[in-house]
GROMACS .gro file of C-alpha atoms in nm:
model
  382
    1UNK     CA    1   0.001   0.000  -0.003
    2UNK     CA    2   0.130   0.339  -0.084
    3UNK     CA    3   0.181   0.607   0.179
    4UNK     CA    4  -0.097   0.819   0.047
    5UNK     CA    5  -0.315   0.524   0.077
    6UNK     CA    6  -0.225   0.420   0.426
    7UNK     CA    7  -0.245   0.805   0.555
    8UNK     CA    8  -0.615   0.802   0.435
    9UNK     CA    9  -0.694   0.447   0.585
   10UNK     CA   10  -0.595   0.547   0.915
   11UNK     CA   11  -0.849   0.837   0.979
   12UNK     CA   12  -1.093   0.613   0.797
   13UNK     CA   13  -1.053   0.343   1.044
   14UNK     CA   14  -1.065   0.612   1.325
   15UNK     CA   15  -1.392   0.737   1.186
   16UNK     CA   16  -1.539   0.383   1.164
   17UNK     CA   17  -1.408   0.259   1.501
   18UNK     CA   18  -1.550   0.585   1.657
   19UNK     CA   19  -1.908   0.548   1.502
   20UNK     CA   20  -1.948   0.216   1.670
   21UNK     CA   21  -1.849   0.395   1.982
   22UNK     CA   22  -2.111   0.663   1.924
   23UNK     CA   23  -2.376   0.408   1.898
   24UNK     CA   24  -2.259   0.252   2.216
   25UNK     CA   25  -2.260   0.572   2.392
   26UNK     CA   26  -2.606   0.655   2.309
   27UNK     CA   27  -2.744   0.300   2.462
   28UNK     CA   28  -2.498   0.284   2.743
   29UNK     CA   29  -2.405   0.624   2.846
   30UNK     CA   30  -2.746   0.811   2.797
   31UNK     CA   31  -2.847   1.085   2.539
   32UNK     CA   32  -2.714   1.379   2.762
   33UNK     CA   33  -2.370   1.235   2.749
   34UNK     CA   34  -2.402   1.179   2.370
   35UNK     CA   35  -2.519   1.523   2.281
   36UNK     CA   36  -2.283   1.685   2.526
   37UNK     CA   37  -1.973   1.531   2.345
   38UNK     CA   38  -2.128   1.589   1.999
   39UNK     CA   39  -2.166   1.962   2.102
   40UNK     CA   40  -1.797   1.974   2.223
   41UNK     CA   41  -1.669   1.841   1.915
   42UNK     CA   42  -1.889   2.081   1.691
   43UNK     CA   43  -1.756   2.392   1.869
   44UNK     CA   44  -1.444   2.245   1.876
   45UNK     CA   45  -1.414   2.226   1.481
   46UNK     CA   46  -1.622   2.521   1.427
   47UNK     CA   47  -1.406   2.749   1.633
   48UNK     CA   48  -1.098   2.652   1.446
   49UNK     CA   49  -1.249   2.699   1.125
   50UNK     CA   50  -1.385   3.019   1.205
   51UNK     CA   51  -1.051   3.154   1.355
   52UNK     CA   52  -0.871   3.056   1.043
   53UNK     CA   53  -1.122   3.227   0.835
   54UNK     CA   54  -1.062   3.543   1.043
   55UNK     CA   55  -0.690   3.521   1.001
   56UNK     CA   56  -0.778   3.513   0.614
   57UNK     CA   57  -0.992   3.828   0.638
   58UNK     CA   58  -0.756   4.019   0.865
   59UNK     CA   59  -0.460   3.958   0.589
   60UNK     CA   60  -0.717   4.145   0.347
   61UNK     CA   61  -0.840   4.416   0.595
   62UNK     CA   62  -0.473   4.518   0.684
   63UNK     CA   63  -0.314   4.439   0.329
   64UNK     CA   64  -0.025   4.254   0.490
   65UNK     CA   65   0.241   4.093   0.297
   66UNK     CA   66   0.416   3.825   0.526
   67UNK     CA   67   0.106   3.619   0.543
   68UNK     CA   68   0.035   3.589   0.179
   69UNK     CA   69   0.224   3.274   0.114
   70UNK     CA   70   0.067   3.084   0.394
   71UNK     CA   71  -0.281   3.203   0.338
   72UNK     CA   72  -0.390   2.934   0.137
   73UNK     CA   73  -0.320   2.698   0.420
   74UNK     CA   74  -0.522   2.907   0.614
   75UNK     CA   75  -0.818   2.937   0.346
   76UNK     CA   76  -0.790   2.518   0.361
   77UNK     CA   77  -0.811   2.489   0.735
   78UNK     CA   78  -1.111   2.759   0.738
   79UNK     CA   79  -1.301   2.463   0.542
   80UNK     CA   80  -1.387   2.321   0.858
   81UNK     CA   81  -1.659   2.585   0.869
   82UNK     CA   82  -1.833   2.391   0.580
   83UNK     CA   83  -1.773   2.072   0.756
   84UNK     CA   84  -1.959   2.164   1.063
   85UNK     CA   85  -2.265   2.303   0.891
   86UNK     CA   86  -2.445   1.961   0.896
   87UNK     CA   87  -2.314   1.875   1.237
   88UNK     CA   88  -2.461   2.225   1.353
   89UNK     CA   89  -2.796   2.093   1.218
   90UNK     CA   90  -2.778   1.757   1.382
   91UNK     CA   91  -2.686   1.958   1.705
   92UNK     CA   92  -3.033   2.094   1.720
   93UNK     CA   93  -3.161   1.758   1.824
   94UNK     CA   94  -2.989   1.819   2.151
   95UNK     CA   95  -3.199   2.123   2.256
   96UNK     CA   96  -3.455   1.919   2.461
   97UNK     CA   97  -3.193   1.696   2.632
   98UNK     CA   98  -2.908   1.987   2.714
   99UNK     CA   99  -3.101   2.301   2.714
  100UNK     CA  100  -3.336   2.367   3.051
  101UNK     CA  101  -3.530   2.640   2.870
  102UNK     CA  102  -3.671   2.410   2.652
  103UNK     CA  103  -3.805   2.197   2.922
  104UNK     CA  104  -4.174   2.251   3.054
  105UNK     CA  105  -4.072   2.349   3.410
  106UNK     CA  106  -3.869   2.650   3.236
  107UNK     CA  107  -4.191   2.853   3.317
  108UNK     CA  108  -4.133   2.846   3.656
  109UNK     CA  109  -3.794   2.965   3.681
  110UNK     CA  110  -3.818   3.332   3.656
  111UNK     CA  111  -3.460   3.418   3.531
  112UNK     CA  112  -3.523   3.159   3.247
  113UNK     CA  113  -3.879   3.279   3.184
  114UNK     CA  114  -3.767   3.642   3.121
  115UNK     CA  115  -3.563   3.531   2.859
  116UNK     CA  116  -3.829   3.346   2.665
  117UNK     CA  117  -3.850   3.583   2.360
  118UNK     CA  118  -3.499   3.495   2.309
  119UNK     CA  119  -3.465   3.143   2.444
  120UNK     CA  120  -3.727   2.957   2.239
  121UNK     CA  121  -3.669   2.668   1.989
  122UNK     CA  122  -3.791   2.849   1.663
  123UNK     CA  123  -3.591   3.172   1.712
  124UNK     CA  124  -3.309   2.973   1.819
  125UNK     CA  125  -3.297   2.753   1.517
  126UNK     CA  126  -3.351   3.078   1.287
  127UNK     CA  127  -3.029   3.236   1.457
  128UNK     CA  128  -2.831   2.902   1.381
  129UNK     CA  129  -2.936   2.894   1.021
  130UNK     CA  130  -2.872   3.242   0.976
  131UNK     CA  131  -2.522   3.227   1.118
  132UNK     CA  132  -2.428   2.919   0.899
  133UNK     CA  133  -2.569   3.102   0.603
  134UNK     CA  134  -2.328   3.403   0.671
  135UNK     CA  135  -2.046   3.194   0.768
  136UNK     CA  136  -2.063   2.969   0.449
  137UNK     CA  137  -2.127   3.299   0.220
  138UNK     CA  138  -1.804   3.455   0.376
  139UNK     CA  139  -1.619   3.128   0.304
  140UNK     CA  140  -1.752   3.139  -0.051
  141UNK     CA  141  -1.618   3.499  -0.095
  142UNK     CA  142  -1.302   3.492   0.080
  143UNK     CA  143  -1.186   3.152  -0.022
  144UNK     CA  144  -1.370   3.061  -0.327
  145UNK     CA  145  -1.253   3.374  -0.478
  146UNK     CA  146  -0.879   3.326  -0.369
  147UNK     CA  147  -0.914   2.948  -0.535
  148UNK     CA  148  -1.073   3.132  -0.860
  149UNK     CA  149  -0.782   3.381  -0.877
  150UNK     CA  150  -0.528   3.098  -0.911
  151UNK     CA  151  -0.698   3.019  -1.253
  152UNK     CA  152  -0.782   3.385  -1.362
  153UNK     CA  153  -0.505   3.617  -1.210
  154UNK     CA  154  -0.730   3.867  -1.140
  155UNK     CA  155  -0.604   4.110  -0.922
  156UNK     CA  156  -0.961   4.243  -0.876
  157UNK     CA  157  -1.008   3.983  -0.609
  158UNK     CA  158  -0.781   4.166  -0.370
  159UNK     CA  159  -1.003   4.482  -0.400
  160UNK     CA  160  -1.325   4.291  -0.344
  161UNK     CA  161  -1.181   4.089  -0.060
  162UNK     CA  162  -1.022   4.400   0.099
  163UNK     CA  163  -1.390   4.551   0.075
  164UNK     CA  164  -1.560   4.242   0.192
  165UNK     CA  165  -1.334   4.217   0.492
  166UNK     CA  166  -1.460   4.486   0.713
  167UNK     CA  167  -1.825   4.331   0.695
  168UNK     CA  168  -1.664   3.999   0.764
  169UNK     CA  169  -1.538   4.137   1.082
  170UNK     CA  170  -1.868   4.259   1.193
  171UNK     CA  171  -2.040   3.931   1.070
  172UNK     CA  172  -1.779   3.738   1.275
  173UNK     CA  173  -1.810   3.942   1.606
  174UNK     CA  174  -2.193   3.912   1.586
  175UNK     CA  175  -2.207   3.544   1.488
  176UNK     CA  176  -1.948   3.418   1.701
  177UNK     CA  177  -2.096   3.587   1.975
  178UNK     CA  178  -2.448   3.466   1.931
  179UNK     CA  179  -2.274   3.085   1.877
  180UNK     CA  180  -2.102   3.142   2.209
  181UNK     CA  181  -2.447   3.231   2.413
  182UNK     CA  182  -2.673   2.999   2.249
  183UNK     CA  183  -2.455   2.684   2.236
  184UNK     CA  184  -2.273   2.734   2.544
  185UNK     CA  185  -2.396   2.998   2.798
  186UNK     CA  186  -2.745   2.907   2.756
  187UNK     CA  187  -2.697   2.539   2.856
  188UNK     CA  188  -2.735   2.729   3.225
  189UNK     CA  189  -2.968   3.013   3.122
  190UNK     CA  190  -2.979   3.190   3.472
  191UNK     CA  191  -2.598   3.247   3.406
  192UNK     CA  192  -2.470   3.568   3.218
  193UNK     CA  193  -2.130   3.737   3.145
  194UNK     CA  194  -2.084   4.044   2.944
  195UNK     CA  195  -1.746   3.936   2.775
  196UNK     CA  196  -1.813   3.553   2.742
  197UNK     CA  197  -1.794   3.631   2.365
  198UNK     CA  198  -1.499   3.791   2.384
  199UNK     CA  199  -1.356   3.512   2.578
  200UNK     CA  200  -1.463   3.236   2.316
  201UNK     CA  201  -1.329   3.490   2.029
  202UNK     CA  202  -0.962   3.478   2.195
  203UNK     CA  203  -1.003   3.083   2.233
  204UNK     CA  204  -1.116   3.059   1.862
  205UNK     CA  205  -0.847   3.285   1.694
  206UNK     CA  206  -0.551   3.123   1.905
  207UNK     CA  207  -0.708   2.764   1.796
  208UNK     CA  208  -0.731   2.873   1.445
  209UNK     CA  209  -0.387   3.028   1.459
  210UNK     CA  210  -0.235   2.710   1.593
  211UNK     CA  211  -0.408   2.492   1.334
  212UNK     CA  212  -0.284   2.702   1.059
  213UNK     CA  213   0.058   2.713   1.215
  214UNK     CA  214   0.056   2.294   1.222
  215UNK     CA  215  -0.069   2.262   0.885
  216UNK     CA  216   0.199   2.497   0.732
  217UNK     CA  217   0.476   2.317   0.924
  218UNK     CA  218   0.323   1.963   0.779
  219UNK     CA  219   0.336   2.121   0.430
  220UNK     CA  220   0.683   2.308   0.475
  221UNK     CA  221   0.826   1.928   0.607
  222UNK     CA  222   0.706   1.778   0.279
  223UNK     CA  223   0.871   2.046   0.046
  224UNK     CA  224   0.535   2.179  -0.053
  225UNK     CA  225   0.599   2.519   0.127
  226UNK     CA  226   0.988   2.533   0.099
  227UNK     CA  227   0.988   2.896   0.037
  228UNK     CA  228   0.807   2.979   0.373
  229UNK     CA  229   1.107   3.102   0.576
  230UNK     CA  230   1.142   3.220   0.937
  231UNK     CA  231   1.024   3.568   0.869
  232UNK     CA  232   0.685   3.438   0.751
  233UNK     CA  233   0.686   3.182   1.022
  234UNK     CA  234   0.749   3.470   1.291
  235UNK     CA  235   0.424   3.609   1.199
  236UNK     CA  236   0.209   3.299   1.329
  237UNK     CA  237   0.441   3.296   1.625
  238UNK     CA  238   0.371   3.650   1.727
  239UNK     CA  239   0.005   3.632   1.686
  240UNK     CA  240   0.011   3.305   1.893
  241UNK     CA  241   0.225   3.476   2.168
  242UNK     CA  242  -0.008   3.808   2.159
  243UNK     CA  243  -0.331   3.607   2.174
  244UNK     CA  244  -0.205   3.355   2.452
  245UNK     CA  245  -0.188   3.702   2.666
  246UNK     CA  246  -0.519   3.837   2.547
  247UNK     CA  247  -0.696   3.498   2.622
  248UNK     CA  248  -0.544   3.504   2.975
  249UNK     CA  249  -0.654   3.872   3.045
  250UNK     CA  250  -1.018   3.830   2.942
  251UNK     CA  251  -1.021   3.472   3.119
  252UNK     CA  252  -0.909   3.622   3.438
  253UNK     CA  253  -1.110   3.962   3.412
  254UNK     CA  254  -1.424   3.744   3.358
  255UNK     CA  255  -1.354   3.563   3.665
  256UNK     CA  256  -1.247   3.846   3.874
  257UNK     CA  257  -1.554   4.062   3.787
  258UNK     CA  258  -1.789   3.781   3.886
  259UNK     CA  259  -1.574   3.671   4.205
  260UNK     CA  260  -1.590   4.048   4.320
  261UNK     CA  261  -1.964   4.098   4.251
  262UNK     CA  262  -2.056   3.767   4.427
  263UNK     CA  263  -2.403   3.763   4.280
  264UNK     CA  264  -2.570   3.426   4.340
  265UNK     CA  265  -2.710   3.416   3.951
  266UNK     CA  266  -2.323   3.437   3.857
  267UNK     CA  267  -2.090   3.276   4.091
  268UNK     CA  268  -2.285   2.946   4.095
  269UNK     CA  269  -2.135   2.878   3.722
  270UNK     CA  270  -1.782   2.919   3.864
  271UNK     CA  271  -1.859   2.714   4.166
  272UNK     CA  272  -1.929   2.420   3.982
  273UNK     CA  273  -1.642   2.459   3.783
  274UNK     CA  274  -1.372   2.505   4.059
  275UNK     CA  275  -1.494   2.234   4.283
  276UNK     CA  276  -1.344   1.899   4.304
  277UNK     CA  277  -1.155   1.728   4.000
  278UNK     CA  278  -1.279   2.052   3.775
  279UNK     CA  279  -1.034   2.277   3.962
  280UNK     CA  280  -0.761   2.048   3.856
  281UNK     CA  281  -0.889   2.065   3.499
  282UNK     CA  282  -0.895   2.471   3.516
  283UNK     CA  283  -0.534   2.484   3.665
  284UNK     CA  284  -0.426   2.248   3.359
  285UNK     CA  285  -0.607   2.488   3.126
  286UNK     CA  286  -0.464   2.785   3.264
  287UNK     CA  287  -0.094   2.628   3.233
  288UNK     CA  288  -0.126   2.493   2.891
  289UNK     CA  289  -0.331   2.794   2.759
  290UNK     CA  290  -0.096   3.055   2.874
  291UNK     CA  291   0.205   2.985   3.102
  292UNK     CA  292   0.402   2.725   2.936
  293UNK     CA  293   0.371   2.853   2.571
  294UNK     CA  294   0.399   3.231   2.670
  295UNK     CA  295   0.744   3.110   2.856
  296UNK     CA  296   0.838   2.897   2.567
  297UNK     CA  297   0.771   3.164   2.306
  298UNK     CA  298   0.934   3.477   2.501
  299UNK     CA  299   1.249   3.470   2.289
  300UNK     CA  300   1.234   3.616   1.994
  301UNK     CA  301   1.364   3.341   1.783
  302UNK     CA  302   1.129   3.085   1.931
  303UNK     CA  303   0.855   3.244   1.754
  304UNK     CA  304   0.969   3.163   1.409
  305UNK     CA  305   1.140   2.800   1.471
  306UNK     CA  306   0.962   2.536   1.363
  307UNK     CA  307   1.029   2.328   1.664
  308UNK     CA  308   0.892   2.583   1.921
  309UNK     CA  309   0.628   2.698   1.699
  310UNK     CA  310   0.487   2.342   1.641
  311UNK     CA  311   0.492   2.260   2.012
  312UNK     CA  312   0.323   2.549   2.102
  313UNK     CA  313   0.049   2.526   1.848
  314UNK     CA  314  -0.007   2.160   1.975
  315UNK     CA  315  -0.038   2.323   2.336
  316UNK     CA  316  -0.302   2.577   2.209
  317UNK     CA  317  -0.488   2.308   2.035
  318UNK     CA  318  -0.523   2.059   2.336
  319UNK     CA  319  -0.574   2.355   2.577
  320UNK     CA  320  -0.875   2.479   2.355
  321UNK     CA  321  -1.035   2.155   2.354
  322UNK     CA  322  -0.996   2.121   2.730
  323UNK     CA  323  -1.124   2.483   2.777
  324UNK     CA  324  -1.450   2.388   2.568
  325UNK     CA  325  -1.471   2.075   2.755
  326UNK     CA  326  -1.477   2.267   3.087
  327UNK     CA  327  -1.716   2.511   2.965
  328UNK     CA  328  -1.957   2.259   2.820
  329UNK     CA  329  -1.942   1.935   3.018
  330UNK     CA  330  -2.033   2.058   3.371
  331UNK     CA  331  -2.371   2.172   3.237
  332UNK     CA  332  -2.443   1.840   3.099
  333UNK     CA  333  -2.384   1.663   3.430
  334UNK     CA  334  -2.083   1.515   3.343
  335UNK     CA  335  -1.782   1.427   3.558
  336UNK     CA  336  -1.443   1.579   3.455
  337UNK     CA  337  -1.278   1.247   3.388
  338UNK     CA  338  -1.332   1.133   3.045
  339UNK     CA  339  -1.398   0.754   2.980
  340UNK     CA  340  -1.475   0.531   2.636
  341UNK     CA  341  -1.779   0.777   2.536
  342UNK     CA  342  -1.510   1.072   2.491
  343UNK     CA  343  -1.268   0.832   2.331
  344UNK     CA  344  -1.524   0.712   2.060
  345UNK     CA  345  -1.632   1.062   1.966
  346UNK     CA  346  -1.247   1.178   1.946
  347UNK     CA  347  -1.185   0.866   1.739
  348UNK     CA  348  -1.505   0.961   1.509
  349UNK     CA  349  -1.457   1.350   1.468
  350UNK     CA  350  -1.092   1.342   1.463
  351UNK     CA  351  -1.117   1.088   1.184
  352UNK     CA  352  -1.337   1.317   0.990
  353UNK     CA  353  -1.162   1.618   1.047
  354UNK     CA  354  -0.816   1.447   0.926
  355UNK     CA  355  -0.985   1.323   0.608
  356UNK     CA  356  -1.146   1.678   0.545
  357UNK     CA  357  -0.816   1.854   0.577
  358UNK     CA  358  -0.623   1.608   0.379
  359UNK     CA  359  -0.858   1.654   0.101
  360UNK     CA  360  -0.844   2.043   0.150
  361UNK     CA  361  -0.464   2.021   0.117
  362UNK     CA  362  -0.502   1.917  -0.244
  363UNK     CA  363  -0.743   2.181  -0.338
  364UNK     CA  364  -0.571   2.463  -0.549
  365UNK     CA  365  -0.229   2.556  -0.542
  366UNK     CA  366  -0.028   2.548  -0.216
  367UNK     CA  367   0.028   2.948  -0.231
  368UNK     CA  368  -0.224   3.195  -0.373
  369UNK     CA  369  -0.007   3.193  -0.734
  370UNK     CA  370  -0.267   3.433  -0.840
  371UNK     CA  371  -0.222   3.717  -0.566
  372UNK     CA  372  -0.011   4.003  -0.741
  373UNK     CA  373   0.148   4.060  -0.406
  374UNK     CA  374   0.294   3.702  -0.375
  375UNK     CA  375   0.660   3.748  -0.498
  376UNK     CA  376   0.659   4.069  -0.276
  377UNK     CA  377   0.588   3.838   0.000
  378UNK     CA  378   0.815   3.581  -0.068
  379UNK     CA  379   1.110   3.847  -0.022
  380UNK     CA  380   0.962   3.969   0.284
  381UNK     CA  381   1.219   4.041   0.572
  382UNK     CA  382   1.138   4.128   0.940
   0.00000   0.00000   0.00000
């Protein structure tokens, strides 16, 4: 068997084995645990894809040069947004299981009943469909246009993309905030945080950057991005370093404000996440999401060295997954220690994501060859 065939067979076997585990989870572990894990992986893959798409739009908005050679890789990773669209539609079936505002007794809870105009199944579904439509439209404009430019060499795409980028920033801010509040915060509808959307944005952009960094290093090691140098990698490392600090700041600010306010309708959310084994997981997230990568990437050269950049990117992806686990699973009544259901979902969604990204890495050229600024960008120096 060829190396290419073997590389496709492994994720396919992962997906098949995971599918068996998903069925067993439904019957043996219950619907709540099934849908909690489904929601976890949906949001994990979605936030990676949106983070990568945000990076693509940011390049056009700021008209930067260092990232043009690696923009196609970010465009490919952002395709996870397309993959998660059907996953999101299936996740709507989780509403009556995981979301208390859908239960008949919700009317007897004043804090929940007061949000009934917003938290109801028809309006929730409409918001999900609108968000999906806007994400897919943005992907088509930013990524589809870039792929067409490979063939047409039409420089007008850069102008169109730069004009659309500010609109995308507004779309991104609104829809990601809606997704954060709808899919995560509303699992415990009495709780509310003004900066929860910003917190999710910080983690999403970090995860997108990390996934793009790993994909760039993967292609570079195989000679497909051999012209990508330290100077280009340094840009990715610099953004990772900066947003590690930003994520830590937002995470601490949200906790500090609610701890200081000490309002019962707020602190219960943190209380259930910092008791018992959940506290240990919270500390692990802080170490992996901030402390270790921050210390690793302080030296200037570490931001552009493939080894240190790759290790930091892996840490950020693991930490982002654990962060979403910490946000979602307590609301579903699941303990912090994973077991075979979590492993089954990891095999299933991990295999599907690897197959999707493997196919994405064959779409278009490895660099946006139609971009008029590519030659200049390949000569970029810090």
